[in-house]
PDB file of C-alpha atoms in Angstrom:
ATOM      1  CA  MET A   1     -17.534  16.680  -1.694  1.00 51.00           C
ATOM      2  CA  ASN A   2     -15.851  20.027  -2.276  1.00 56.00           C
ATOM      3  CA  GLN A   3     -16.134  22.331  -5.290  1.00 56.00           C
ATOM      4  CA  SER A   4     -12.766  21.408  -6.759  1.00 55.00           C
ATOM      5  CA  ALA A   5     -13.875  17.767  -6.945  1.00 58.00           C
ATOM      6  CA  LEU A   6     -17.056  18.826  -8.795  1.00 60.00           C
ATOM      7  CA  LEU A   7     -15.187  20.940 -11.333  1.00 66.00           C
ATOM      8  CA  ARG A   8     -12.241  18.695 -12.052  1.00 71.00           C
ATOM      9  CA  PRO A   9     -11.364  18.326 -15.741  1.00 73.00           C
ATOM     10  CA  ASP A  10     -13.350  15.141 -16.308  1.00 75.00           C
ATOM     11  CA  TRP A  11     -16.763  14.085 -17.601  1.00 80.00           C
ATOM     12  CA  THR A  12     -18.694  14.612 -14.362  1.00 84.00           C
ATOM     13  CA  PRO A  13     -22.383  15.577 -14.181  1.00 86.00           C
ATOM     14  CA  ALA A  14     -21.421  19.056 -12.982  1.00 85.00           C
ATOM     15  CA  THR A  15     -19.010  19.735 -15.844  1.00 84.00           C
ATOM     16  CA  ILE A  16     -21.440  18.365 -18.431  1.00 87.00           C
ATOM     17  CA  ALA A  17     -24.228  20.549 -17.026  1.00 89.00           C
ATOM     18  CA  LEU A  18     -21.966  23.619 -17.086  1.00 87.00           C
ATOM     19  CA  MET A  19     -20.955  22.850 -20.656  1.00 87.00           C
ATOM     20  CA  ILE A  20     -24.593  22.551 -21.807  1.00 91.00           C
ATOM     21  CA  LEU A  21     -25.550  25.688 -19.888  1.00 91.00           C
ATOM     22  CA  GLY A  22     -22.591  27.492 -21.435  1.00 89.00           C
ATOM     23  CA  PHE A  23     -23.673  26.535 -24.955  1.00 91.00           C
ATOM     24  CA  MET A  24     -27.228  27.709 -24.196  1.00 92.00           C
ATOM     25  CA  VAL A  25     -26.159  31.080 -22.722  1.00 92.00           C
ATOM     26  CA  PHE A  26     -23.224  32.007 -24.964  1.00 89.00           C
ATOM     27  CA  TRP A  27     -21.601  29.406 -27.215  1.00 88.00           C
ATOM     28  CA  PRO A  28     -17.941  30.385 -26.458  1.00 89.00           C
ATOM     29  CA  LEU A  29     -18.576  29.570 -22.770  1.00 88.00           C
ATOM     30  CA  GLY A  30     -19.722  26.085 -23.717  1.00 87.00           C
ATOM     31  CA  LEU A  31     -16.730  25.680 -25.999  1.00 89.00           C
ATOM     32  CA  ALA A  32     -14.388  26.826 -23.198  1.00 88.00           C
ATOM     33  CA  MET A  33     -15.958  24.293 -20.813  1.00 86.00           C
ATOM     34  CA  LEU A  34     -15.593  21.538 -23.425  1.00 88.00           C
ATOM     35  CA  ALA A  35     -11.915  22.449 -23.842  1.00 86.00           C
ATOM     36  CA  TYR A  36     -11.482  22.389 -20.051  1.00 84.00           C
ATOM     37  CA  ILE A  37     -13.056  18.927 -19.843  1.00 83.00           C
ATOM     38  CA  ILE A  38     -10.857  17.547 -22.605  1.00 84.00           C
ATOM     39  CA  PHE A  39      -7.558  19.364 -21.996  1.00 81.00           C
ATOM     40  CA  GLY A  40      -7.883  20.469 -18.353  1.00 77.00           C
ATOM     41  CA  ASP A  41      -5.557  17.824 -16.988  1.00 73.00           C
ATOM     42  CA  ARG A  42      -2.780  19.273 -19.160  1.00 74.00           C
ATOM     43  CA  LEU A  43      -3.352  22.853 -17.939  1.00 73.00           C
ATOM     44  CA  ARG A  44      -1.307  22.474 -14.770  1.00 72.00           C
ATOM     45  CA  GLY A  45       1.797  21.352 -16.664  1.00 75.00           C
ATOM     46  CA  PHE A  46       1.210  23.958 -19.371  1.00 74.00           C
ATOM     47  CA  LYS A  47       0.867  26.728 -16.786  1.00 74.00           C
ATOM     48  CA  ARG A  48       4.063  25.608 -15.060  1.00 79.00           C
ATOM     49  CA  ASP A  49       5.967  25.541 -18.368  1.00 81.00           C
ATOM     50  CA  VAL A  50       4.687  28.991 -19.356  1.00 79.00           C
ATOM     51  CA  ASN A  51       5.610  30.433 -15.942  1.00 81.00           C
ATOM     52  CA  GLU A  52       9.131  28.993 -16.135  1.00 82.00           C
ATOM     53  CA  ALA A  53       9.623  30.311 -19.676  1.00 82.00           C
ATOM     54  CA  THR A  54       8.336  33.755 -18.699  1.00 84.00           C
ATOM     55  CA  ASP A  55      10.528  33.872 -15.590  1.00 82.00           C
ATOM     56  CA  GLY A  56      13.555  32.889 -17.653  1.00 80.00           C
ATOM     57  CA  PHE A  57      12.806  35.527 -20.280  1.00 81.00           C
ATOM     58  CA  PHE A  58      12.424  38.345 -17.746  1.00 80.00           C
ATOM     59  CA  ALA A  59      15.495  37.185 -15.806  1.00 78.00           C
ATOM     60  CA  SER A  60      17.558  37.404 -18.974  1.00 76.00           C
ATOM     61  CA  CYS A  61      16.154  40.896 -19.615  1.00 75.00           C
ATOM     62  CA  ARG A  62      17.148  42.000 -16.097  1.00 69.00           C
ATOM     63  CA  ARG A  63      20.648  40.614 -16.562  1.00 66.00           C
ATOM     64  CA  SER A  64      21.169  42.377 -19.877  1.00 59.00           C
ATOM     65  CA  THR A  65      19.979  45.764 -18.604  1.00 55.00           C
ATOM     66  CA  GLY A  66      22.118  46.104 -15.488  1.00 53.00           C
ATOM     67  CA  ARG A  67      23.501  49.379 -14.135  1.00 53.00           C
ATOM     68  CA  HIS A  68      26.154  49.406 -16.808  1.00 50.00           C
ATOM     69  CA  ARG A  69      27.242  47.005 -19.453  1.00 54.00           C
ATOM     70  CA  PRO A  70      30.997  46.587 -19.329  1.00 54.00           C
ATOM     71  CA  HIS A  71      30.985  44.498 -22.505  1.00 60.00           C
ATOM     72  CA  PHE A  72      29.397  47.376 -24.437  1.00 74.00           C
ATOM     73  CA  SER A  73      31.933  49.480 -26.256  1.00 81.00           C
ATOM     74  CA  THR A  74      31.399  52.589 -28.334  1.00 83.00           C
ATOM     75  CA  GLY A  75      34.612  52.063 -30.262  1.00 85.00           C
ATOM     76  CA  ASN A  76      36.158  55.198 -28.775  1.00 89.00           C
ATOM     77  CA  VAL A  77      38.718  54.067 -26.203  1.00 91.00           C
ATOM     78  CA  ALA A  78      39.011  57.495 -24.549  1.00 92.00           C
ATOM     79  CA  PHE A  79      35.242  57.773 -24.077  1.00 92.00           C
ATOM     80  CA  ASP A  80      34.974  54.198 -22.802  1.00 91.00           C
ATOM     81  CA  ASP A  81      37.759  54.847 -20.262  1.00 92.00           C
ATOM     82  CA  TRP A  82      36.101  58.082 -19.125  1.00 93.00           C
ATOM     83  CA  ARG A  83      32.706  56.357 -18.827  1.00 93.00           C
ATOM     84  CA  LYS A  84      34.192  53.500 -16.794  1.00 93.00           C
ATOM     85  CA  ALA A  85      35.958  55.983 -14.481  1.00 94.00           C
ATOM     86  CA  GLU A  86      32.711  57.936 -13.984  1.00 94.00           C
ATOM     87  CA  ILE A  87      30.736  54.780 -13.280  1.00 94.00           C
ATOM     88  CA  ASP A  88      33.369  53.673 -10.755  1.00 94.00           C
ATOM     89  CA  ARG A  89      33.268  57.125  -9.113  1.00 96.00           C
ATOM     90  CA  ILE A  90      29.473  57.033  -8.874  1.00 95.00           C
ATOM     91  CA  GLU A  91      29.551  53.521  -7.423  1.00 94.00           C
ATOM     92  CA  GLU A  92      32.084  54.685  -4.808  1.00 95.00           C
ATOM     93  CA  GLU A  93      29.808  57.613  -3.899  1.00 95.00           C
ATOM     94  CA  ARG A  94      26.881  55.222  -3.597  1.00 94.00           C
ATOM     95  CA  ARG A  95      28.916  52.966  -1.312  1.00 94.00           C
ATOM     96  CA  LYS A  96      29.809  55.972   0.876  1.00 95.00           C
ATOM     97  CA  LEU A  97      26.165  57.046   1.028  1.00 94.00           C
ATOM     98  CA  ASP A  98      25.120  53.530   2.007  1.00 93.00           C
ATOM     99  CA  GLU A  99      27.713  53.518   4.801  1.00 94.00           C
ATOM    100  CA  MET A 100      26.520  56.924   6.033  1.00 95.00           C
ATOM    101  CA  ARG A 101      22.913  55.702   6.017  1.00 93.00           C
ATOM    102  CA  GLU A 102      23.897  52.643   8.057  1.00 93.00           C
ATOM    103  CA  GLU A 103      25.758  54.854  10.560  1.00 95.00           C
ATOM    104  CA  PHE A 104      22.756  57.166  10.860  1.00 94.00           C
ATOM    105  CA  ASP A 105      20.410  54.218  11.370  1.00 92.00           C
ATOM    106  CA  ALA A 106      22.669  52.914  14.152  1.00 94.00           C
ATOM    107  CA  TYR A 107      22.739  56.391  15.722  1.00 95.00           C
ATOM    108  CA  MET A 108      18.933  56.618  15.626  1.00 94.00           C
ATOM    109  CA  ARG A 109      18.591  53.137  17.147  1.00 93.00           C
ATOM    110  CA  GLU A 110      20.925  54.160  20.001  1.00 94.00           C
ATOM    111  CA  LEU A 111      19.037  57.433  20.459  1.00 94.00           C
ATOM    112  CA  ARG A 112      15.704  55.585  20.664  1.00 93.00           C
ATOM    113  CA  ARG A 113      17.196  53.086  23.114  1.00 94.00           C
ATOM    114  CA  ALA A 114      18.493  55.897  25.325  1.00 95.00           C
ATOM    115  CA  LYS A 115      15.124  57.671  25.220  1.00 94.00           C
ATOM    116  CA  ASP A 116      13.314  54.435  26.070  1.00 94.00           C
ATOM    117  CA  GLN A 117      15.729  53.812  28.949  1.00 95.00           C
ATOM    118  CA  GLU A 118      15.143  57.344  30.277  1.00 95.00           C
ATOM    119  CA  GLU A 119      11.365  56.910  30.106  1.00 94.00           C
ATOM    120  CA  PHE A 120      11.607  53.544  31.842  1.00 94.00           C
ATOM    121  CA  ASP A 121      13.834  54.969  34.597  1.00 94.00           C
ATOM    122  CA  ARG A 122      11.380  57.843  35.116  1.00 94.00           C
ATOM    123  CA  PHE A 123       8.499  55.351  35.321  1.00 94.00           C
ATOM    124  CA  MET A 124      10.343  53.259  37.908  1.00 93.00           C
ATOM    125  CA  ARG A 125      11.225  56.382  39.941  1.00 93.00           C
ATOM    126  CA  ASP A 126       7.603  57.578  39.893  1.00 93.00           C
ATOM    127  CA  ARG A 127       6.385  54.114  40.801  1.00 91.00           C
ATOM    128  CA  LYS A 128       8.882  53.902  43.656  1.00 90.00           C
ATOM    129  CA  ASN A 129       7.821  57.317  44.982  1.00 89.00           C
ATOM    130  CA  ALA A 130       4.136  56.360  44.743  1.00 86.00           C
ATOM    131  CA  LYS A 131       4.756  53.145  46.677  1.00 81.00           C
ATOM    132  CA  ARG A 132       6.655  55.014  49.420  1.00 76.00           C
ATOM    133  CA  ASP A 133       3.681  57.277  49.890  1.00 71.00           C
ATOM    134  CA  ASP A 134       1.596  54.159  50.539  1.00 67.00           C
ATOM    135  CA  ASN A 135       4.223  52.815  52.982  1.00 61.00           C
ATOM    136  CA  GLY A 136       4.227  49.504  51.126  1.00 55.00           C
ATOM    137  CA  PRO A 137       7.209  47.336  50.273  1.00 56.00           C
ATOM    138  CA  VAL A 138       9.319  48.693  47.466  1.00 53.00           C
ATOM    139  CA  ALA A 139      11.394  46.578  45.109  1.00 55.00           C
ATOM    140  CA  GLU A 140      14.597  48.369  44.236  1.00 58.00           C
ATOM    141  CA  TYR A 141      15.509  48.752  40.590  1.00 57.00           C
ATOM    142  CA  GLN A 142      19.105  49.162  39.619  1.00 60.00           C
ATOM    143  CA  THR A 143      20.114  50.353  36.194  1.00 60.00           C
ATOM    144  CA  PRO A 144      22.693  48.172  34.477  1.00 57.00           C
TER     145      PRO A 144
END
């Protein structure tokens, strides 16, 4: 029998003993164990409901506090137009920076690949020269 079977929310000898021990040590512990015995089977559903409600609340907070709120208006049309133009300009700059970062990452990947290829070719050359010194058979390597 595992521990979870001993401490399931039911009137088992283990839970009764823990409840009595809890009342003897510190009465709120005994009361908490009594509540677990009586209402423990409802905890799983309660926890799931609380988690879903909390996730929904924070998701709505994230949606309402995006980068900009196009539905928000100050009442001044000129300012709102200027703000929208600035936000669009900043988003365009961000897109350009993201493209440049992607290009640089591709460049670095190609540079690493070329360096790795050079090191591998040097290794094969050194290995080939070492084998020739031993007068053993040499397998030729051809670069693609």
